[in-house]
Protein backbone atom coordinates (compact mmCIF):
# COMPACT_ATOMS: atom_id res chain seq x y z
CA UNK A 1 0.00 0.00 0.00
CA UNK A 2 1.46 3.35 -0.97
CA UNK A 3 2.05 6.22 1.43
CA UNK A 4 -0.64 8.27 -0.31
CA UNK A 5 -3.21 5.57 0.37
CA UNK A 6 -2.09 5.11 3.98
CA UNK A 7 -2.78 8.74 4.81
CA UNK A 8 -6.34 8.40 3.48
CA UNK A 9 -8.62 7.77 6.43
CA UNK A 10 -12.10 7.45 4.88
CA UNK A 11 -14.12 7.01 8.09
CA UNK A 12 -12.78 10.19 9.68
CA UNK A 13 -13.06 12.18 6.42
CA UNK A 14 -16.61 10.94 5.87
CA UNK A 15 -17.54 11.81 9.44
CA UNK A 16 -15.90 15.20 9.09
CA UNK A 17 -17.94 15.94 5.95
CA UNK A 18 -21.16 14.57 7.41
CA UNK A 19 -20.94 16.75 10.52
CA UNK A 20 -19.77 19.94 8.79
CA UNK A 21 -22.54 22.53 8.55
CA UNK A 22 -20.96 24.31 5.57
CA UNK A 23 -17.83 24.29 3.45
CA UNK A 24 -14.81 26.21 4.71
CA UNK A 25 -11.30 26.71 3.39
CA UNK A 26 -9.63 24.63 6.18
CA UNK A 27 -12.10 21.80 5.57
CA UNK A 28 -11.44 21.81 1.81
CA UNK A 29 -7.66 21.84 2.35
CA UNK A 30 -7.99 19.01 4.87
CA UNK A 31 -9.88 16.91 2.30
CA UNK A 32 -7.29 17.70 -0.37
CA UNK A 33 -4.48 16.75 2.01
CA UNK A 34 -6.17 13.54 3.15
CA UNK A 35 -7.81 12.17 0.03
CA UNK A 36 -6.02 13.55 -3.04
CA UNK A 37 -3.09 11.82 -4.66
CA UNK A 38 -2.79 13.75 -7.94
CA UNK A 39 -3.26 17.26 -6.54
CA UNK A 40 0.35 17.93 -5.49
CA UNK A 41 1.89 16.45 -8.66
CA UNK A 42 4.11 18.76 -10.68
CA UNK A 43 2.57 17.93 -14.05
CA UNK A 44 -0.82 19.26 -12.96
CA UNK A 45 0.28 22.72 -11.85
CA UNK A 46 -2.23 24.58 -14.06
CA UNK A 47 -5.15 22.50 -12.80
CA UNK A 48 -4.09 22.73 -9.17
CA UNK A 49 -3.64 26.50 -9.48
CA UNK A 50 -7.18 26.74 -10.87
CA UNK A 51 -8.54 24.75 -7.96
CA UNK A 52 -6.68 26.95 -5.49
CA UNK A 53 -8.09 30.09 -7.17
CA UNK A 54 -11.60 28.64 -6.86
CA UNK A 55 -10.96 27.88 -3.19
CA UNK A 56 -9.65 31.42 -2.62
CA UNK A 57 -12.85 32.95 -3.98
CA UNK A 58 -14.95 30.37 -2.09
CA UNK A 59 -16.49 28.84 -5.22
CA UNK A 60 -16.89 25.54 -3.38
CA UNK A 61 -19.00 23.60 -5.87
CA UNK A 62 -16.79 24.63 -8.80
CA UNK A 63 -13.64 23.79 -6.83
CA UNK A 64 -15.08 20.38 -5.94
CA UNK A 65 -16.02 19.64 -9.56
CA UNK A 66 -12.52 20.67 -10.70
CA UNK A 67 -11.04 18.43 -8.00
CA UNK A 68 -13.20 15.54 -9.20
CA UNK A 69 -11.98 16.12 -12.76
CA UNK A 70 -8.35 16.11 -11.61
CA UNK A 71 -8.45 13.21 -9.16
CA UNK A 72 -11.04 10.94 -10.78
CA UNK A 73 -10.74 11.43 -14.55
CA UNK A 74 -12.73 8.26 -15.31
CA UNK A 75 -15.63 9.23 -13.02
CA UNK A 76 -18.40 11.66 -13.91
CA UNK A 77 -21.28 13.29 -12.12
CA UNK A 78 -24.30 11.14 -12.86
CA UNK A 79 -26.93 13.05 -10.92
CA UNK A 80 -27.30 16.15 -8.78
CA UNK A 81 -30.74 16.65 -7.27
CA UNK A 82 -32.18 18.77 -4.49
CA UNK A 83 -34.93 17.13 -2.47
CA UNK A 84 -36.40 17.98 0.94
CA UNK A 85 -33.54 20.25 1.96
CA UNK A 86 -30.67 18.00 0.87
CA UNK A 87 -28.49 17.70 -2.20
CA UNK A 88 -28.22 14.17 -3.58
CA UNK A 89 -25.14 13.53 -5.72
CA UNK A 90 -24.16 10.41 -7.63
CA UNK A 91 -20.80 9.74 -9.28
CA UNK A 92 -20.43 7.03 -11.88
CA UNK A 93 -17.94 5.55 -14.31
CA UNK A 94 -20.71 4.61 -16.76
CA UNK A 95 -23.23 7.45 -17.01
CA UNK A 96 -25.00 5.97 -20.03
CA UNK A 97 -26.04 2.79 -18.25
CA UNK A 98 -29.51 2.58 -16.70
CA UNK A 99 -29.61 3.29 -12.95
CA UNK A 100 -30.28 -0.33 -12.06
CA UNK A 101 -27.13 -1.50 -13.90
CA UNK A 102 -24.79 1.23 -12.77
CA UNK A 103 -22.63 0.98 -9.65
CA UNK A 104 -22.86 4.67 -8.83
CA UNK A 105 -21.57 6.15 -5.59
CA UNK A 106 -24.17 8.34 -3.93
CA UNK A 107 -23.99 10.90 -1.13
CA UNK A 108 -26.24 13.55 0.35
CA UNK A 109 -25.83 16.70 2.43
CA UNK A 110 -27.64 20.02 2.85
CA UNK A 111 -24.62 21.77 1.25
CA UNK A 112 -23.97 21.01 -2.44
CA UNK A 113 -20.16 21.09 -2.21
CA UNK A 114 -20.18 18.83 0.85
CA UNK A 115 -22.49 16.36 -0.91
CA UNK A 116 -20.11 16.26 -3.90
CA UNK A 117 -17.06 15.89 -1.63
CA UNK A 118 -18.78 13.11 0.32
CA UNK A 119 -19.29 11.14 -2.88
CA UNK A 120 -15.69 11.92 -3.88
CA UNK A 121 -14.24 10.59 -0.60
CA UNK A 122 -16.41 7.48 -0.90
CA UNK A 123 -14.97 6.77 -4.36
CA UNK A 124 -11.44 7.41 -3.06
CA UNK A 125 -12.07 5.03 -0.15
CA UNK A 126 -13.27 2.31 -2.53
CA UNK A 127 -10.20 2.81 -4.70
CA UNK A 128 -7.92 2.58 -1.64
CA UNK A 129 -9.16 -0.90 -0.69
CA UNK A 130 -7.02 -3.45 -2.52
CA UNK A 131 -9.07 -5.92 -4.56
CA UNK A 132 -9.27 -9.41 -3.12
CA UNK A 133 -8.98 -12.46 -5.33
CA UNK A 134 -12.07 -14.61 -5.73
CA UNK A 135 -10.10 -17.71 -4.71
CA UNK A 136 -8.10 -17.70 -1.48
CA UNK A 137 -4.37 -18.18 -1.95
CA UNK A 138 -2.94 -21.60 -1.12
CA UNK A 139 0.51 -21.66 0.35
CA UNK A 140 2.40 -24.80 -0.33
CA UNK A 141 4.34 -26.14 2.61
CA UNK A 142 7.72 -27.49 1.59
CA UNK A 143 8.00 -31.22 1.97
CA UNK A 144 10.63 -32.18 4.53
CA UNK A 145 11.85 -35.04 2.32
CA UNK A 146 12.24 -32.80 -0.72
CA UNK A 147 15.76 -32.14 -1.94
CA UNK A 148 16.55 -30.31 -5.17
CA UNK A 149 18.51 -32.39 -7.62
CA UNK A 150 20.37 -31.32 -10.76
CA UNK A 151 19.87 -33.76 -13.66
CA UNK A 152 21.78 -31.97 -16.43
CA UNK A 153 24.69 -33.68 -18.13
CA UNK A 154 27.52 -31.14 -18.24
CA UNK A 155 30.09 -33.53 -19.73
XYZ file of C-alpha atoms in Angstrom, residues 8 10 13-14 17 31 35 116-126:
18
model
C -6.343 8.402 3.478
C -12.100 7.448 4.883
C -13.059 12.178 6.421
C -16.610 10.942 5.867
C -17.936 15.937 5.950
C -9.882 16.911 2.301
C -7.808 12.168 0.027
C -20.114 16.255 -3.895
C -17.065 15.893 -1.629
C -18.776 13.115 0.324
C -19.286 11.138 -2.882
C -15.690 11.924 -3.880
C -14.244 10.593 -0.601
C -16.412 7.482 -0.904
C -14.970 6.769 -4.364
C -11.437 7.406 -3.059
C -12.074 5.031 -0.149
C -13.274 2.315 -2.526
